[in-house]
mmCIF file of C-alpha atoms and ligand atoms in Angstrom:
data_model
loop_
_atom_site.group_PDB
_atom_site.id
_atom_site.type_symbol
_atom_site.label_atom_id
_atom_site.label_comp_id
_atom_site.label_asym_id
_atom_site.label_seq_id
_atom_site.Cartn_x
_atom_site.Cartn_y
_atom_site.Cartn_z
ATOM 1 C CA MET A 1 -19.143 31.005 1.367
ATOM 2 C CA SER A 2 -18.226 27.976 4.117
ATOM 3 C CA GLU A 3 -16.593 25.831 1.494
ATOM 4 C CA ASN A 4 -13.239 23.733 2.085
ATOM 5 C CA ASN A 5 -13.748 24.213 6.174
ATOM 6 C CA GLY A 6 -12.516 21.179 7.045
ATOM 7 C CA PHE A 7 -8.468 19.957 8.011
ATOM 8 C CA PHE A 8 -6.965 18.283 6.066
ATOM 9 C CA ILE A 9 -3.719 15.782 7.521
ATOM 10 C CA THR A 10 -1.982 13.852 5.967
ATOM 11 C CA PHE A 11 0.901 11.090 7.322
ATOM 12 C CA GLU A 12 4.349 10.416 5.370
ATOM 13 C CA GLY A 13 6.838 8.439 5.612
ATOM 14 C CA PRO A 14 9.210 5.278 4.634
ATOM 15 C CA GLU A 15 8.173 1.875 4.673
ATOM 16 C CA GLY A 16 7.453 -0.005 7.899
ATOM 17 C CA ALA A 17 7.328 4.134 9.756
ATOM 18 C CA GLY A 18 3.881 2.855 11.740
ATOM 19 C CA LYS A 19 1.713 5.026 9.992
ATOM 20 C CA SER A 20 -0.982 3.107 9.789
ATOM 21 C CA SER A 21 -1.603 2.477 13.473
ATOM 22 C CA GLN A 22 -0.916 6.324 14.085
ATOM 23 C CA VAL A 23 -3.493 7.147 11.562
ATOM 24 C CA ALA A 24 -6.013 4.977 13.454
ATOM 25 C CA ALA A 25 -5.082 6.406 16.935
ATOM 26 C CA LEU A 26 -5.284 9.766 15.764
ATOM 27 C CA ALA A 27 -9.225 8.901 14.156
ATOM 28 C CA GLU A 28 -10.217 7.944 17.774
ATOM 29 C CA TYR A 29 -9.051 10.679 19.147
ATOM 30 C CA LEU A 30 -10.496 13.301 17.333
ATOM 31 C CA THR A 31 -13.555 11.317 17.298
ATOM 32 C CA SER A 32 -12.784 11.236 20.739
ATOM 33 C CA ARG A 33 -12.883 15.317 21.254
ATOM 34 C CA GLY A 34 -16.295 15.067 18.982
ATOM 35 C CA ARG A 35 -14.772 16.069 15.447
ATOM 36 C CA GLU A 36 -16.278 14.164 12.967
ATOM 37 C CA CYS A 37 -13.297 12.385 10.288
ATOM 38 C CA ILE A 38 -12.658 10.435 7.776
ATOM 39 C CA LEU A 39 -9.794 8.036 7.304
ATOM 40 C CA THR A 40 -8.505 7.467 3.867
ATOM 41 C CA ARG A 41 -5.186 6.729 1.903
ATOM 42 C CA GLU A 42 -3.272 6.846 -0.789
ATOM 43 C CA PRO A 43 -3.080 5.518 -3.844
ATOM 44 C CA GLY A 44 -6.347 4.438 -3.296
ATOM 45 C CA GLY A 45 -9.331 5.545 -1.313
ATOM 46 C CA THR A 46 -12.234 5.391 -3.734
ATOM 47 C CA GLY A 47 -12.824 2.410 -5.856
ATOM 48 C CA LEU A 48 -11.488 3.191 -8.976
ATOM 49 C CA ALA A 49 -7.913 4.683 -6.854
ATOM 50 C CA GLU A 50 -8.185 1.353 -4.828
ATOM 51 C CA LEU A 51 -8.189 -0.487 -8.577
ATOM 52 C CA ILE A 52 -4.802 2.260 -9.595
ATOM 53 C CA ARG A 53 -3.475 0.974 -6.203
ATOM 54 C CA GLN A 54 -3.306 -2.844 -7.031
ATOM 55 C CA VAL A 55 -2.279 -2.067 -10.498
ATOM 56 C CA VAL A 56 0.768 0.520 -9.513
ATOM 57 C CA LYS A 57 2.050 -1.715 -6.051
ATOM 58 C CA SER A 58 1.645 -5.609 -7.663
ATOM 59 C CA HIS A 59 1.983 -5.189 -11.677
ATOM 60 C CA ASN A 60 4.193 -8.122 -12.072
ATOM 61 C CA SER A 61 3.320 -9.533 -15.841
ATOM 62 C CA GLY A 62 6.997 -8.853 -16.773
ATOM 63 C CA GLU A 63 6.150 -5.984 -18.368
ATOM 64 C CA THR A 64 8.099 -2.787 -17.226
ATOM 65 C CA VAL A 65 6.153 -0.245 -15.454
ATOM 66 C CA HIS A 66 8.009 2.934 -16.360
ATOM 67 C CA ASP A 67 8.605 5.389 -14.243
ATOM 68 C CA GLU A 68 6.557 7.842 -16.239
ATOM 69 C CA THR A 69 3.586 5.793 -16.139
ATOM 70 C CA GLU A 70 3.887 5.036 -12.232
ATOM 71 C CA LEU A 71 3.660 8.727 -11.990
ATOM 72 C CA LEU A 72 0.729 9.305 -14.075
ATOM 73 C CA LEU A 73 -1.011 6.236 -12.230
ATOM 74 C CA MET A 74 -0.514 7.382 -8.863
ATOM 75 C CA GLU A 75 -1.889 11.758 -10.127
ATOM 76 C CA ALA A 76 -4.821 9.433 -11.706
ATOM 77 C CA ALA A 77 -5.895 7.825 -8.290
ATOM 78 C CA ARG A 78 -5.221 11.211 -6.498
ATOM 79 C CA ALA A 79 -7.509 13.421 -8.939
ATOM 80 C CA GLN A 80 -10.242 10.990 -8.675
ATOM 81 C CA HIS A 81 -9.505 10.510 -4.915
ATOM 82 C CA VAL A 82 -9.318 14.152 -4.359
ATOM 83 C CA ARG A 83 -12.849 15.225 -6.222
ATOM 84 C CA GLU A 84 -14.554 12.185 -5.206
ATOM 85 C CA LYS A 85 -13.610 12.070 -1.523
ATOM 86 C CA ILE A 86 -11.471 14.461 -0.112
ATOM 87 C CA LEU A 87 -12.775 17.932 -1.290
ATOM 88 C CA PRO A 88 -16.647 16.792 -0.432
ATOM 89 C CA ALA A 89 -15.844 15.662 3.204
ATOM 90 C CA LEU A 90 -13.724 18.941 3.754
ATOM 91 C CA ASN A 91 -16.761 20.886 2.420
ATOM 92 C CA GLN A 92 -18.698 19.448 4.788
ATOM 93 C CA ASN A 93 -16.513 20.827 7.657
ATOM 94 C CA LYS A 94 -14.743 17.301 8.258
ATOM 95 C CA VAL A 95 -11.116 16.626 9.662
ATOM 96 C CA VAL A 96 -9.570 14.077 6.573
ATOM 97 C CA ILE A 97 -6.567 12.208 7.777
ATOM 98 C CA CYS A 98 -5.003 10.463 4.769
ATOM 99 C CA ASP A 99 -2.102 7.775 4.916
ATOM 100 C CA ARG A 100 0.344 9.375 2.051
ATOM 101 C CA PHE A 101 -0.404 12.127 -0.160
ATOM 102 C CA SER A 102 1.559 14.234 -2.485
ATOM 103 C CA ASP A 103 4.888 14.347 -0.635
ATOM 104 C CA SER A 104 5.072 10.637 -1.420
ATOM 105 C CA THR A 105 5.039 11.760 -5.246
ATOM 106 C CA ARG A 106 7.950 14.046 -4.394
ATOM 107 C CA ALA A 107 10.038 11.374 -2.355
ATOM 108 C CA TYR A 108 9.141 8.211 -4.590
ATOM 109 C CA GLN A 109 9.075 9.459 -7.836
ATOM 110 C CA GLY A 110 10.624 12.323 -7.324
ATOM 111 C CA GLY A 111 13.609 11.742 -4.924
ATOM 112 C CA ALA A 112 13.982 8.180 -5.686
ATOM 113 C CA ARG A 113 12.302 7.458 -9.145
ATOM 114 C CA LYS A 114 14.606 11.028 -10.451
ATOM 115 C CA LEU A 115 11.386 11.890 -12.253
ATOM 116 C CA PRO A 116 11.915 15.929 -12.708
ATOM 117 C CA MET A 117 10.467 17.760 -9.300
ATOM 118 C CA ALA A 118 9.074 20.399 -11.474
ATOM 119 C CA VAL A 119 6.825 18.015 -13.513
ATOM 120 C CA ILE A 120 5.688 16.325 -9.850
ATOM 121 C CA ASP A 121 4.903 19.744 -8.256
ATOM 122 C CA TYR A 122 2.520 20.777 -11.333
ATOM 123 C CA LEU A 123 1.081 17.055 -11.565
ATOM 124 C CA ASN A 124 0.399 17.271 -7.910
ATOM 125 C CA ASP A 125 -1.163 20.642 -7.863
ATOM 126 C CA PHE A 126 -3.174 19.794 -10.992
ATOM 127 C CA ALA A 127 -4.673 16.218 -9.315
ATOM 128 C CA SER A 128 -4.851 17.781 -6.218
ATOM 129 C CA ALA A 129 -7.125 20.359 -7.351
ATOM 130 C CA GLY A 130 -4.730 22.945 -5.867
ATOM 131 C CA ARG A 131 -5.922 21.795 -2.434
ATOM 132 C CA LYS A 132 -2.703 21.323 0.011
ATOM 133 C CA PRO A 133 -2.774 19.591 3.324
ATOM 134 C CA ASP A 134 -2.973 21.964 6.051
ATOM 135 C CA LEU A 135 -0.558 19.871 8.279
ATOM 136 C CA THR A 136 1.851 16.902 7.635
ATOM 137 C CA ILE A 137 3.193 14.508 10.059
ATOM 138 C CA LEU A 138 6.124 13.027 8.888
ATOM 139 C CA LEU A 139 7.314 9.286 10.815
ATOM 140 C CA ASP A 140 11.022 9.641 10.401
ATOM 141 C CA LEU A 141 12.565 6.149 10.339
ATOM 142 C CA SER A 142 15.729 4.730 8.506
ATOM 143 C CA PRO A 143 15.682 2.520 5.699
ATOM 144 C CA GLU A 144 16.988 -0.076 7.796
ATOM 145 C CA ALA A 145 14.742 0.260 10.962
ATOM 146 C CA GLY A 146 11.888 0.392 8.688
ATOM 147 C CA PHE A 147 12.664 -3.081 6.941
ATOM 148 C CA ALA A 148 13.754 -5.013 10.111
ATOM 149 C CA ARG A 149 9.564 -3.856 11.351
ATOM 150 C CA ILE A 150 7.954 -5.107 8.273
ATOM 151 C CA SER A 151 10.165 -7.919 7.196
ATOM 152 C CA SER A 152 8.658 -9.680 10.131
ATOM 153 C CA ARG A 153 4.653 -9.148 9.047
ATOM 154 C CA GLU A 154 4.873 -9.346 5.061
ATOM 155 C CA PRO A 155 4.578 -13.038 4.653
ATOM 156 C CA GLU A 156 3.288 -12.968 1.270
ATOM 157 C CA GLY A 157 6.161 -10.854 0.156
ATOM 158 C CA PHE A 158 6.686 -7.203 -0.926
ATOM 159 C CA ASP A 159 5.329 -4.843 -3.397
ATOM 160 C CA ARG A 160 7.079 -3.521 -6.344
ATOM 161 C CA PHE A 161 7.784 -0.584 -3.563
ATOM 162 C CA GLU A 162 9.377 -2.596 -1.124
ATOM 163 C CA ASN A 163 11.581 -4.982 -2.730
ATOM 164 C CA GLU A 164 13.726 -1.744 -4.263
ATOM 165 C CA LYS A 165 17.242 -1.813 -3.275
ATOM 166 C CA LEU A 166 18.010 0.323 0.283
ATOM 167 C CA ASP A 167 19.401 3.211 -1.850
ATOM 168 C CA PHE A 168 16.210 3.673 -3.231
ATOM 169 C CA HIS A 169 14.775 3.971 0.524
ATOM 170 C CA ARG A 170 17.347 6.431 1.430
ATOM 171 C CA GLN A 171 16.464 8.840 -1.052
ATOM 172 C CA VAL A 172 13.074 8.766 -0.136
ATOM 173 C CA ARG A 173 13.639 9.207 3.363
ATOM 174 C CA GLN A 174 15.900 12.176 2.342
ATOM 175 C CA ALA A 175 13.138 13.663 -0.112
ATOM 176 C CA PHE A 176 10.786 13.451 2.491
ATOM 177 C CA LEU A 177 13.397 15.488 4.734
ATOM 178 C CA ASP A 178 14.351 18.154 1.921
ATOM 179 C CA THR A 179 10.499 18.475 1.939
ATOM 180 C CA ALA A 180 9.882 18.930 5.260
ATOM 181 C CA GLU A 181 12.758 21.311 5.775
ATOM 182 C CA ALA A 182 11.547 23.686 2.699
ATOM 183 C CA GLU A 183 7.790 23.950 4.392
ATOM 184 C CA PRO A 184 8.199 23.993 8.198
ATOM 185 C CA GLU A 185 5.126 25.488 8.578
ATOM 186 C CA ARG A 186 3.040 22.680 7.060
ATOM 187 C CA PHE A 187 5.156 19.383 8.182
ATOM 188 C CA CYS A 188 6.076 18.185 11.835
ATOM 189 C CA VAL A 189 8.689 15.858 11.988
ATOM 190 C CA ILE A 190 8.396 13.174 14.708
ATOM 191 C CA ASP A 191 11.145 10.455 14.987
ATOM 192 C CA ALA A 192 9.615 7.359 14.560
ATOM 193 C CA THR A 193 11.936 4.812 16.800
ATOM 194 C CA LEU A 194 10.225 6.484 19.509
ATOM 195 C CA SER A 195 7.519 4.148 21.001
ATOM 196 C CA LYS A 196 3.874 4.331 19.953
ATOM 197 C CA GLU A 197 2.625 6.053 22.441
ATOM 198 C CA GLU A 198 5.121 8.685 22.441
ATOM 199 C CA ILE A 199 4.571 8.982 18.873
ATOM 200 C CA SER A 200 0.699 9.242 19.526
ATOM 201 C CA GLU A 201 0.916 11.970 22.257
ATOM 202 C CA LYS A 202 3.456 14.098 20.380
ATOM 203 C CA ILE A 203 0.545 14.596 17.299
ATOM 204 C CA ARG A 204 -2.060 14.912 19.714
ATOM 205 C CA GLN A 205 0.005 18.082 21.288
ATOM 206 C CA VAL A 206 0.040 19.033 17.493
ATOM 207 C CA ILE A 207 -3.362 18.488 16.941
ATOM 208 C CA ASP A 208 -4.667 20.191 20.095
ATOM 209 C CA ALA A 209 -2.770 23.122 19.053
ATOM 210 C CA ALA A 210 -3.755 22.939 15.653
ATOM 211 C CA LEU A 211 -7.565 22.287 16.316
ATOM 212 C CA PHE A 212 -8.428 22.735 19.773
HETATM 213 P P1 LIG B 301 1.505 1.963 1.169
HETATM 214 O O1 LIG B 301 0.771 2.810 1.400
HETATM 215 O O2 LIG B 301 1.296 0.449 1.940
HETATM 216 O O3 LIG B 301 2.852 2.740 2.084
HETATM 217 O O4 LIG B 301 1.757 1.616 -0.190
HETATM 218 C C1 LIG B 301 2.083 2.272 -1.156
HETATM 219 C C2 LIG B 301 3.263 2.546 -2.121
HETATM 220 O O5 LIG B 301 3.121 3.589 -2.943
HETATM 221 C C3 LIG B 301 4.499 3.098 -1.025
HETATM 222 O O6 LIG B 301 5.302 2.105 -1.440
HETATM 223 C C4 LIG B 301 4.641 4.203 -1.534
HETATM 224 C C5 LIG B 301 4.189 4.574 -2.868
HETATM 225 N N1 LIG B 301 3.534 5.885 -3.083
HETATM 226 C C6 LIG B 301 4.316 6.395 -4.440
HETATM 227 O O7 LIG B 301 5.336 5.858 -4.610
HETATM 228 N N2 LIG B 301 3.621 7.658 -4.752
HETATM 229 C C7 LIG B 301 2.546 8.152 -4.184
HETATM 230 O O8 LIG B 301 2.364 9.404 -4.889
HETATM 231 C C8 LIG B 301 1.902 7.362 -2.974
HETATM 232 C C9 LIG B 301 0.780 8.114 -2.858
HETATM 233 C C10 LIG B 301 2.615 6.018 -3.056
#
């Protein structure tokens, strides 16, 4: 069976870590090396999941978004995304590069919102049909440094997550680091205060070792 022979790479990190530009740079690099890849993100990546993204990031009717609701919306978006886009691409031997995935749920809904990690791990597994990333790049940065970066480029204001206090974002960062420490074989942790070029170079080295 040649099912699921692609390679699944996820990027994780706090706000302002520079994931989007590194994701794009990696896609360009892989294409230049002749590997077919798709670039996607969470929450989102399909029509339905992008609708959930808008709700979960920007809902502001005055009605409280309960933490449990937020978790289930993230997982609903993931269930759709994995089945509609990620697994089909992996089954066609493509490299899938995803900007955030289930480790963000552990960090935000687990580490910061304090929902039980056992529930999150169960739902992550259920939503992703048991398909874990092959490699996760964690761009690590303090919330202070991250917010110093995004405050200059968000003229239209912050979303629900960016509006959380610094302490929330400290807990997000710590949960990412704890997950990385628990799974060193899957994670590559990179200091996101390095220059864009230095980060890209480090990512290329990891990718070369894993794929070429
Ligand atoms: P971003 O992709 O622009 O960073 O926005 C996505 C936001 O959603 C970000 O603040 C992290 C948050 N998020 C969660 O809280 N849980 C999740 O499972 C995912 C994928 C994202």
